[in-house]
CSV table of C-alpha atoms and ligand atoms in Angstrom, one decimal:
chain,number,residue,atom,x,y,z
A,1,UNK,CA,18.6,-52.3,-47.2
A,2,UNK,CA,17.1,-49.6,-45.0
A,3,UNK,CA,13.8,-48.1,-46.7
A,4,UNK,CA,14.6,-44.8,-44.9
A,5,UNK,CA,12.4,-41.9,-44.5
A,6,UNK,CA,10.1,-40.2,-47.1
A,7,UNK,CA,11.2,-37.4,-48.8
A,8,UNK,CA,9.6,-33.9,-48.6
A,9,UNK,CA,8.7,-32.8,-52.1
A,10,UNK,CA,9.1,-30.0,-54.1
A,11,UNK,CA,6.1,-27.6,-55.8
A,12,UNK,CA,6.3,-29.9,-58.8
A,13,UNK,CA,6.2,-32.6,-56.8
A,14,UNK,CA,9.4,-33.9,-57.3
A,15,UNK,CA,11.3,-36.1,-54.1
A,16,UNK,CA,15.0,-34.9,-52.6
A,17,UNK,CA,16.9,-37.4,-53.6
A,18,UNK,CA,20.6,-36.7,-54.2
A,19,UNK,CA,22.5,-34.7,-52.4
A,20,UNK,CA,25.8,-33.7,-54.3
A,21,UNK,CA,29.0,-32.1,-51.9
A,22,UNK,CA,30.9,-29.9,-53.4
A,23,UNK,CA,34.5,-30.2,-50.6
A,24,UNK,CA,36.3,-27.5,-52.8
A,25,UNK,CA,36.3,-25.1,-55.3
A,26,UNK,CA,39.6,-25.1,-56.4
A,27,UNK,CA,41.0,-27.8,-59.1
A,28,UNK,CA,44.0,-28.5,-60.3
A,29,UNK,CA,42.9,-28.4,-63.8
A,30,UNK,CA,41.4,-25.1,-65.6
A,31,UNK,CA,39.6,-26.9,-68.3
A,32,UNK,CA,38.1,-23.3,-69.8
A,33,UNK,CA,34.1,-24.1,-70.1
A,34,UNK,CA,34.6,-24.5,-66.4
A,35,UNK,CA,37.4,-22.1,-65.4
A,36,UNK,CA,37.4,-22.6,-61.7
A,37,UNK,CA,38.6,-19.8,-59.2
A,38,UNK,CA,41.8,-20.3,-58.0
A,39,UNK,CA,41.3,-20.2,-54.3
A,40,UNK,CA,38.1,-21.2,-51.8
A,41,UNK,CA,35.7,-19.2,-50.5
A,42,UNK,CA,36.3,-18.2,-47.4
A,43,UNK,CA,34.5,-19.7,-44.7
A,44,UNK,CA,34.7,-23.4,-45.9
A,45,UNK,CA,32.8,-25.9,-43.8
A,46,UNK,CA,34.4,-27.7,-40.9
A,47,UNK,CA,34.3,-31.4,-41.4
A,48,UNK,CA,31.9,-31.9,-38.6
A,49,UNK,CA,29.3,-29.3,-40.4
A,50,UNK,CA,30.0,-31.6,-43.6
A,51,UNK,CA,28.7,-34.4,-41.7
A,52,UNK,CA,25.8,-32.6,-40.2
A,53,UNK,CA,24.8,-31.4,-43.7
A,54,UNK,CA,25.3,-35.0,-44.8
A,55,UNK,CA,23.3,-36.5,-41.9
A,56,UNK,CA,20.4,-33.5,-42.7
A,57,UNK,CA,19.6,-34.7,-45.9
A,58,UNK,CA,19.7,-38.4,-45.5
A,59,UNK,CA,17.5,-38.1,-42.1
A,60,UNK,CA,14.7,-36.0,-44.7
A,61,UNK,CA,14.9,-39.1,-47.4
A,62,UNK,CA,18.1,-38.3,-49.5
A,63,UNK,CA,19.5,-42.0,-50.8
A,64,UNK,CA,22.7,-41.0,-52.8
A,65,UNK,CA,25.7,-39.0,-51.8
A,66,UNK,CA,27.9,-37.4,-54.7
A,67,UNK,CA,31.1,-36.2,-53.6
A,68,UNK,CA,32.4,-33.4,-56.0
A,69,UNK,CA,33.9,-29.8,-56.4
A,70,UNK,CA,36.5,-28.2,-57.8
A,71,UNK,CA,38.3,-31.4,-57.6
A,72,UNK,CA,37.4,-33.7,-54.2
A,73,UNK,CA,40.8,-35.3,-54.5
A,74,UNK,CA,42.8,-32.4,-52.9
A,75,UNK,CA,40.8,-32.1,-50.4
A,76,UNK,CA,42.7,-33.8,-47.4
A,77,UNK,CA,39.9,-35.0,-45.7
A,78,UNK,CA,37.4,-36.6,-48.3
A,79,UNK,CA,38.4,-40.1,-47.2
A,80,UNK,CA,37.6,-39.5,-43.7
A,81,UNK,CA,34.4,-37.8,-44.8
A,82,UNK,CA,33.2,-40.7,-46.8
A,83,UNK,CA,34.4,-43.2,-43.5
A,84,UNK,CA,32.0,-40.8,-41.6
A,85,UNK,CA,28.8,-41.0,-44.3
A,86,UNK,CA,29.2,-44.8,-45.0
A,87,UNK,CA,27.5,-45.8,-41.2
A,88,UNK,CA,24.5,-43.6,-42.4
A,89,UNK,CA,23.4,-46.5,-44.9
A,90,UNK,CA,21.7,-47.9,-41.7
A,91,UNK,CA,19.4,-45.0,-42.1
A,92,UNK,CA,18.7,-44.9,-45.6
A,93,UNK,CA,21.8,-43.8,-47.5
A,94,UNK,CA,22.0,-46.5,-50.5
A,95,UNK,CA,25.3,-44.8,-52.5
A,96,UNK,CA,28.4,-42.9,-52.0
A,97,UNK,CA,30.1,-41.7,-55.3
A,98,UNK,CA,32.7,-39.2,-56.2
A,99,UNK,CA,33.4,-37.3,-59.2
A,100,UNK,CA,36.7,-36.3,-59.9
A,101,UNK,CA,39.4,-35.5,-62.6
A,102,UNK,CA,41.6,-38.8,-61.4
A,103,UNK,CA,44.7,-37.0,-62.1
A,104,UNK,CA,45.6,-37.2,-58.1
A,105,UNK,CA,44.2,-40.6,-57.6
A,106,UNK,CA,47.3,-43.0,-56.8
A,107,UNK,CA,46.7,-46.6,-56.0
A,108,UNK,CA,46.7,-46.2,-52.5
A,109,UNK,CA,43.9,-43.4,-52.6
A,110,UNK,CA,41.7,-45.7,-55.1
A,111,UNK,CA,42.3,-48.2,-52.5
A,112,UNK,CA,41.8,-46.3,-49.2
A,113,UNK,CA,38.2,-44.6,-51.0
A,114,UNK,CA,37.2,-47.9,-51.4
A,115,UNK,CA,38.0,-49.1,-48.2
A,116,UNK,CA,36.3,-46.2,-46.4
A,117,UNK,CA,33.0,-47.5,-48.2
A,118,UNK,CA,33.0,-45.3,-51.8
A,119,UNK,CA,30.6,-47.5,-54.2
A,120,UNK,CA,30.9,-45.1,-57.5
A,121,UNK,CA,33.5,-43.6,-59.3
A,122,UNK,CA,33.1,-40.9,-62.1
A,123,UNK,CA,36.3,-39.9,-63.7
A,124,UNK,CA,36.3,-36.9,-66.3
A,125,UNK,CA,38.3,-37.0,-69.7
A,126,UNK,CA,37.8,-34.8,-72.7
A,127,UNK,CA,40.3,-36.2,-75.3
A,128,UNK,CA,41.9,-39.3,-75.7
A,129,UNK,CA,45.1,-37.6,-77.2
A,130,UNK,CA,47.5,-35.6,-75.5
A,131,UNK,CA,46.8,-32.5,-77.3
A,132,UNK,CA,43.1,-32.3,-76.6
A,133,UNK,CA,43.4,-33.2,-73.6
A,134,UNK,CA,45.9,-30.6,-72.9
A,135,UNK,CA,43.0,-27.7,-74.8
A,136,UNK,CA,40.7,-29.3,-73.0
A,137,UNK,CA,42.0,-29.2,-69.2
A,138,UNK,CA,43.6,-25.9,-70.0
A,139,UNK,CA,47.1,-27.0,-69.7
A,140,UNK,CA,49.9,-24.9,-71.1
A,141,UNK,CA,52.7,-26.8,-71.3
A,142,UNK,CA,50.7,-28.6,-74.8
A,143,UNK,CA,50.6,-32.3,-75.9
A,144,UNK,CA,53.0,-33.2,-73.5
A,145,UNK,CA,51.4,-31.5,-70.9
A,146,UNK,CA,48.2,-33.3,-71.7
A,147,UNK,CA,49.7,-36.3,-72.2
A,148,UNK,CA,51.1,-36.6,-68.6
A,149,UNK,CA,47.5,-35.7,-67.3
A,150,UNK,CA,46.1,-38.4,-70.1
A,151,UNK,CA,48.4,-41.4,-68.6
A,152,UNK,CA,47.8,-40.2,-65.3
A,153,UNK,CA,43.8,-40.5,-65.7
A,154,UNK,CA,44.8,-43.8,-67.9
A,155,UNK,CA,46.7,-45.4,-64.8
A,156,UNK,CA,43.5,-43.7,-62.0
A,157,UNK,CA,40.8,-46.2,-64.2
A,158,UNK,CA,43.2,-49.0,-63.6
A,159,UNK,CA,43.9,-48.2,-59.9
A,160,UNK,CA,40.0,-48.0,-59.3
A,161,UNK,CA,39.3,-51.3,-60.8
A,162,UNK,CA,41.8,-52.8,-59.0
A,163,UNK,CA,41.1,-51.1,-55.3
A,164,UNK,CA,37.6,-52.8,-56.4
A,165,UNK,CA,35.7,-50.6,-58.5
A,166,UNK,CA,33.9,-52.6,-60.9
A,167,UNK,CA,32.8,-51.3,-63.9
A,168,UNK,CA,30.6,-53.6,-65.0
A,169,UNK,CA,28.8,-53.3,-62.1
A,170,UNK,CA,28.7,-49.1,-62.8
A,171,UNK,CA,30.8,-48.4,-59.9
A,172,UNK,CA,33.4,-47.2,-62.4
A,173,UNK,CA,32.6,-44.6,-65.1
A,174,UNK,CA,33.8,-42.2,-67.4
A,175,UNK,CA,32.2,-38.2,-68.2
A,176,UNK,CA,33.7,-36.7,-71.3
A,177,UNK,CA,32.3,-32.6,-72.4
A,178,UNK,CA,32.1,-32.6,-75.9
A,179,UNK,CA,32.2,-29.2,-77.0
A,180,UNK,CA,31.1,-28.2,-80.8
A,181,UNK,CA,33.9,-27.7,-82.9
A,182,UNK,CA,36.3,-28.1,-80.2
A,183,UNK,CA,36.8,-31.8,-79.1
A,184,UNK,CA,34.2,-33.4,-81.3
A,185,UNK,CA,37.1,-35.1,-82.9
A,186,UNK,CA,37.4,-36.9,-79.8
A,187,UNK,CA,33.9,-38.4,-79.4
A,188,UNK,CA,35.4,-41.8,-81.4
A,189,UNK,CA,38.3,-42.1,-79.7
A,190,UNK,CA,37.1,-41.9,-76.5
A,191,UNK,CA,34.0,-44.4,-76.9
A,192,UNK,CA,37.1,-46.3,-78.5
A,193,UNK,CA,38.8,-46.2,-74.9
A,194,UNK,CA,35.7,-46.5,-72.9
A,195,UNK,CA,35.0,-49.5,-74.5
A,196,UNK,CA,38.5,-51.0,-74.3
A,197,UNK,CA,38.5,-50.3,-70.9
A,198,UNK,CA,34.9,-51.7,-70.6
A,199,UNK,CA,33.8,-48.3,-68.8
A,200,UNK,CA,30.8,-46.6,-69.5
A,201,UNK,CA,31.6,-43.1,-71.2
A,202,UNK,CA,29.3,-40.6,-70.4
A,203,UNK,CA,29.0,-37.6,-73.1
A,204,UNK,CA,28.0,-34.4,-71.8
A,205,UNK,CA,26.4,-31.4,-73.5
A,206,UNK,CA,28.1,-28.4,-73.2
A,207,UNK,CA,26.3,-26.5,-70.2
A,208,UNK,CA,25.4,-22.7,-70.0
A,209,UNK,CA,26.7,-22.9,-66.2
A,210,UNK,CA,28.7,-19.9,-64.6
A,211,UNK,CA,29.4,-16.7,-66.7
A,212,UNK,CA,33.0,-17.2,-68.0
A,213,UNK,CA,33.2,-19.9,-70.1
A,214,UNK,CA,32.2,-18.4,-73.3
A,215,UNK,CA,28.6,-20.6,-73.8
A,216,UNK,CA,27.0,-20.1,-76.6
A,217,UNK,CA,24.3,-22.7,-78.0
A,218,UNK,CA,26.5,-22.8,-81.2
A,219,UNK,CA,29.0,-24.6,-79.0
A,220,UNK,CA,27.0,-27.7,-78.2
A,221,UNK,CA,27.4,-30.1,-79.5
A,222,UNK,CA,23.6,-31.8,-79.6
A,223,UNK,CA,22.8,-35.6,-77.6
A,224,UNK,CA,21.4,-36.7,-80.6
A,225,UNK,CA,24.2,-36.0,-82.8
A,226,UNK,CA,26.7,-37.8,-80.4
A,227,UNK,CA,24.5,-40.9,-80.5
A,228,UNK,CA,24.5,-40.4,-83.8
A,229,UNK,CA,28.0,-40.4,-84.6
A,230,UNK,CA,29.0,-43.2,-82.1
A,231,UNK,CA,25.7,-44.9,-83.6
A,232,UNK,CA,27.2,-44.9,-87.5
A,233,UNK,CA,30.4,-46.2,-86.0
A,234,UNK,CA,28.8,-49.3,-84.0
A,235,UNK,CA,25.4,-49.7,-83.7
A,236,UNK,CA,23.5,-48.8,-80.7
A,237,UNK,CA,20.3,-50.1,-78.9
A,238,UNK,CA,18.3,-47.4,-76.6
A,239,UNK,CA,18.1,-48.2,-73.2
A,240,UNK,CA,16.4,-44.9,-72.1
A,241,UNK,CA,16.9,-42.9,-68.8
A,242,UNK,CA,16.6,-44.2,-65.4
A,243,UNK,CA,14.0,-41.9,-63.6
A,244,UNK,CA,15.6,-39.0,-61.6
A,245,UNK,CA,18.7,-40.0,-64.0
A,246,UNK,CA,20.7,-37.4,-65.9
A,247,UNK,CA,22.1,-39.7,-68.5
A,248,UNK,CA,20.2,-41.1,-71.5
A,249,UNK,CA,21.4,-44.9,-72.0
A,250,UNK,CA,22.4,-47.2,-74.9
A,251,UNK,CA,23.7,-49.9,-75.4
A,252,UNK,CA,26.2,-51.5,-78.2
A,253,UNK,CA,24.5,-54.2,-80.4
A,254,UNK,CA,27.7,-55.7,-80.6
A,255,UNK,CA,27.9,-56.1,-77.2
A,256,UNK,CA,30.8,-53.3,-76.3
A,257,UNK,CA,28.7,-52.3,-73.1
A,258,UNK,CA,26.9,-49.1,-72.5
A,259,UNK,CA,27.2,-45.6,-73.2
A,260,UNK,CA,25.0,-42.4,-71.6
A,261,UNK,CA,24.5,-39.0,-72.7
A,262,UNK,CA,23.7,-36.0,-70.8
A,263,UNK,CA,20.9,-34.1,-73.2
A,264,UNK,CA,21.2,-31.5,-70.2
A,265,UNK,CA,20.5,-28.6,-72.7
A,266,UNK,CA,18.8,-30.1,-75.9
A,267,UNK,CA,16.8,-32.4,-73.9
A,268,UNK,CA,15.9,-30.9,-70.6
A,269,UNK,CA,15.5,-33.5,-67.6
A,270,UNK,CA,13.9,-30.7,-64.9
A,271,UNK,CA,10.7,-32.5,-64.7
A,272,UNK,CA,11.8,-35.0,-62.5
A,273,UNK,CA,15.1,-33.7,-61.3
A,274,UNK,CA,15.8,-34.9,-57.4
A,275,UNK,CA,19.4,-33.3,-56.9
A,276,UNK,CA,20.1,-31.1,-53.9
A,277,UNK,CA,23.3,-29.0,-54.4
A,278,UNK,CA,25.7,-28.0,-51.3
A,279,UNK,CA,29.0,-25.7,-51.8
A,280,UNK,CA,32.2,-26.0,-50.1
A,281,UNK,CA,30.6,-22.9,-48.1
A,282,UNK,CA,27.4,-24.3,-47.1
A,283,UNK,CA,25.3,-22.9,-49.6
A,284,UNK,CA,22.6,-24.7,-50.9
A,285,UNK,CA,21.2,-24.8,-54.6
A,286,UNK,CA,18.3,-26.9,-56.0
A,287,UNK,CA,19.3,-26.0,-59.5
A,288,UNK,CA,22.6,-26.1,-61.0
A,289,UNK,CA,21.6,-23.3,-63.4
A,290,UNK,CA,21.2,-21.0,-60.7
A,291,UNK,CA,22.2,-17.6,-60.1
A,292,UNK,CA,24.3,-17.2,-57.2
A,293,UNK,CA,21.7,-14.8,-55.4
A,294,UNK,CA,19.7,-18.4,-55.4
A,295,UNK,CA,21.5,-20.1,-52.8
A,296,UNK,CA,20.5,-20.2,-49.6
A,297,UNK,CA,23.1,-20.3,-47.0
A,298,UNK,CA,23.1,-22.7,-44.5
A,299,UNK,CA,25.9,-21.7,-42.3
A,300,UNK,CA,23.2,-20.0,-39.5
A,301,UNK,CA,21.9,-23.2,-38.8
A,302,UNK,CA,26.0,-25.1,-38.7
A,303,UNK,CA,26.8,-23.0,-35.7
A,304,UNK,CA,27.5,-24.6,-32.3
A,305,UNK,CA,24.6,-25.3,-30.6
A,306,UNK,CA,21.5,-25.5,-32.8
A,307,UNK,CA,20.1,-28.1,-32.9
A,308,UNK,CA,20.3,-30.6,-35.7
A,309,UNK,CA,16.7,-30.6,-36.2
A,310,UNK,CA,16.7,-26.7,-37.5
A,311,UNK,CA,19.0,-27.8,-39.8
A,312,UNK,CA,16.4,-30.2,-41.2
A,313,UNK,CA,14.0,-28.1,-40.9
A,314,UNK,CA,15.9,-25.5,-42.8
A,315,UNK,CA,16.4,-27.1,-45.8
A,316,UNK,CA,12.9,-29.5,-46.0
A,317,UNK,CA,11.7,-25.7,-46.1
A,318,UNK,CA,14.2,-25.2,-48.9
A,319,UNK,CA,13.1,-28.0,-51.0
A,320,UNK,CA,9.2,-28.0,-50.4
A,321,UNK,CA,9.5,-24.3,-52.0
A,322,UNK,CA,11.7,-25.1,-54.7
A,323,UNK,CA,10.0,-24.5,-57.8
A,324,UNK,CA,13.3,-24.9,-60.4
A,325,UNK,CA,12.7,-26.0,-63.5
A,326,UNK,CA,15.5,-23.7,-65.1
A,327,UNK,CA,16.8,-25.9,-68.5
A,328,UNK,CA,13.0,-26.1,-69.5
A,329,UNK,CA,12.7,-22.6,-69.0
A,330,UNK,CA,15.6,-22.0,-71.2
A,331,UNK,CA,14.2,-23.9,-74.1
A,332,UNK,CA,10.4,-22.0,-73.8
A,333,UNK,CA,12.5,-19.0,-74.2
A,334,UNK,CA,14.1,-19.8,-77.0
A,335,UNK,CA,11.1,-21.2,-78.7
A,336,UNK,CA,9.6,-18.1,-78.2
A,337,UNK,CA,12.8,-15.4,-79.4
A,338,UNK,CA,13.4,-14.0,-75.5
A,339,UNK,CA,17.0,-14.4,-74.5
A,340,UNK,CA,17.0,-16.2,-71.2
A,341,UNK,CA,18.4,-15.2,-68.5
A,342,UNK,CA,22.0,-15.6,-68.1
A,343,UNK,CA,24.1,-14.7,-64.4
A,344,UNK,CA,24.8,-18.2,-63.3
A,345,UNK,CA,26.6,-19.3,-60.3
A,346,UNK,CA,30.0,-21.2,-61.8
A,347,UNK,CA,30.4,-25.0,-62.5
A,348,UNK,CA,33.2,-25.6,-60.3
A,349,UNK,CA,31.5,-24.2,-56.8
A,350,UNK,CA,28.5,-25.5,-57.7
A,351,UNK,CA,30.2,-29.0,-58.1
A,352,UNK,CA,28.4,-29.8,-61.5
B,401,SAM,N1,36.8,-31.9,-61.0
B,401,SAM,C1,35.9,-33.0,-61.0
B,401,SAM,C2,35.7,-33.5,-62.5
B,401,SAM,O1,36.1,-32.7,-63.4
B,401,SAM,O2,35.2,-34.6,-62.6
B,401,SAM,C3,34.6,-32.7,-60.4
B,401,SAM,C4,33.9,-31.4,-60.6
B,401,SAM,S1,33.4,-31.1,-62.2
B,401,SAM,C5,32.6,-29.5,-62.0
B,401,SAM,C6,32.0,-32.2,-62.5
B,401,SAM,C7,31.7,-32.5,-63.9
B,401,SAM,O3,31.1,-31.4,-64.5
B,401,SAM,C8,32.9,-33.0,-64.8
B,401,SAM,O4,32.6,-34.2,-65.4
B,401,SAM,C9,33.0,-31.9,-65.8
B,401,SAM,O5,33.5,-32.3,-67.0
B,401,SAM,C10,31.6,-31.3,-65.9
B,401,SAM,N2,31.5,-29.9,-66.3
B,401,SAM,C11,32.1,-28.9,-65.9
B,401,SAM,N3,31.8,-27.8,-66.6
B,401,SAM,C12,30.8,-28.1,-67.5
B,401,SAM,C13,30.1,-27.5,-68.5
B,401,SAM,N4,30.1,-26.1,-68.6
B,401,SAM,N5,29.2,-28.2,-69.2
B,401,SAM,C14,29.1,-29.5,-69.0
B,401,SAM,N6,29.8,-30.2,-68.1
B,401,SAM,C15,30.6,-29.5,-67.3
B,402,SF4,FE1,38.5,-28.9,-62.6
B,402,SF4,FE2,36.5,-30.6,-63.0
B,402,SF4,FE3,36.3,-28.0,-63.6
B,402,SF4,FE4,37.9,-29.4,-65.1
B,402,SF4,S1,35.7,-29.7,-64.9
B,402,SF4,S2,38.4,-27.4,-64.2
B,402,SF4,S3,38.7,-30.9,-63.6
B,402,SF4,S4,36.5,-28.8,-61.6
């Protein structure tokens, strides 16, 4: 393995380390605490300004690539985008992942991802029945709406595992938003699934991101209590959190595999938070809590002709002022009765 450059570091000393692509806004599911718009922004990068953005971070230190949006899988070219990124391992890139919905991922796209050099798949699912996953995704055709979109997610694990994805290894898992009195009902069943499947669920918090989802801390349902209630069902063993890693581990005593939480709002992870965030518009972020006035567009330095060293340039600046710590800021707030603040730049540009 390459050992790659050293990254620049932040005012709170904190390495770049990720780098998470959003290719789209636009999804083809409306699940409402993330509402996505339902067209792009205009001026969308060109694939080659992709790679250049891409090749920008990894030259400054960056080890992991996250594919994301919206939802990566309609965008047309995000398998020759990860063929372009996967020679960039022999300076320094370790990992190419994707997030995604799975609802579009046939066998032949599982396969032709892995065969362009993906390592990681997350696939999201809220409920394990069709009619939560139907309120969850914001279907309206109802449960059998949902359950189309459930078997279709169902079938995507199977077509990752067998294109290669192997989810003992974590190159396969599973992200489910478990929203207070919304889909809690669901937190059993879909450990139930996840550990059928032997696929690592990953429960996340509800998260104050963009301004049209309706957050409100009432809504969330806590880490602890999720561990909790998959804890009285079958027995869990902490495993802790990776450094620079957003989920919390566990494992089952009885030997189930592993599940991770996402204590995004309860449990803040800023203080050693190493994710650089880049919109389907070229617009950086170093928080995902942001407001959009944050973002810092990078477009000037994508334009024929300048050189690919202002580009690095450009956003080592970015990161060696970034002084985010936004989740913990929340959380002083509240301890101390001020309302934090609250214009956010939405979940599904950002690319979560
Ligand atoms: N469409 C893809 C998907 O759903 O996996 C990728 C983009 S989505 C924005 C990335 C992740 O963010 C998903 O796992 C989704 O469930 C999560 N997410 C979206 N809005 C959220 C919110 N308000 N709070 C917590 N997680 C959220
Ligand atoms: Fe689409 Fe993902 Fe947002 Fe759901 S969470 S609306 S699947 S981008």
């Amino acid at each position: 393995m390459e050992p790659g450059p050293v990254p620049p570091l932040d005012t709170h000393g904190r390495p770049l380390g990720v780098l998470r692509l959003s290719l789209t806004a636009r999804c083809n599911l409306a699940c409402p605490y993330c509402l996505p718009d339902d067209r792009d922004p205009p001026g969308l990068l060109s694939q080659a300004q992709r790679l250049a953005v891409v090749e920008a971070a990894v030259a400054l230190g960056a080890r992991r690539l996250r594919l994301t949006g919206g939802e990566p899988l309609l965008h047309p070219g995000l398998e020759a985008l990860v063929a372009a990124t996967a020679p960039l391992r022999a300076r320094g890139l370790r990992e190419i992942s994707l997030t995604s919905n799975g609802v579009l991922l046939t066998a032949e796209r599982a396969r032709s991802l892995r065969a362009a050099g993906l390592d990681r798949l997350t696939l999201s699912l809220d409920g394990a029945s069709g009619a939560a996953v139907a309120m969850m995704a914001g279907l309206t055709g109802g449960a059998s709406a949902g359950e189309t979109v459930l078997r279709k997610v169902l079938a995507a694990l199977g077509h990752a595992r067998d294109a290669g994805f192997d989810p003992g290894a974590g190159q396969l898992k599973l992200n489910a938003v478990i929203q207070q009195g919304r889909n809690e009902d669901q937190l059993l069943p879909l450990a139930t699934l996840a550990r059928d499947l032997g696929v690592e669920l990953r429960l996340i918090e509800f998260m104050d991101v963009g301004n049209r989802n309706g957050w409100r801390p009432d809504a969330v349902l806590s880490a602890t209590e999720m561990v909790e209630r998959v804890n009285s069902r079958w027995p869990l063993n902490t495993l802790g959190r990776e450094q620079h890693g957003t989920a919390s581990r566990w494992s089952y005593r009885d030997g189930g595999g592993r599940l991770g939480v996402v204590a995004s709002v309860s449990q803040p992870f800023c203080g050693d938070c190493d994710r650089l965030r880049i919109t389907a518009d070229g617009v950086a972020y170093t928080c995902l809590f942001s407001a959009p006035a944050q973002g810092h567009d990078l477009r000037p330095w994508l334009r024929p002709g300048v050189p690919q060293e202002a580009l690095r340039e450009a956003l080592a600046g970015l990161w060696r002022q970034r002084g985010d710590r936004w989740s913990e800021e929340r959380q002083e707030a509240w301890r101390q009765g001020v309302p934090p603040p609250v214009r956010h730049a939405e979940m599904a540009y950002l690319g979560g």
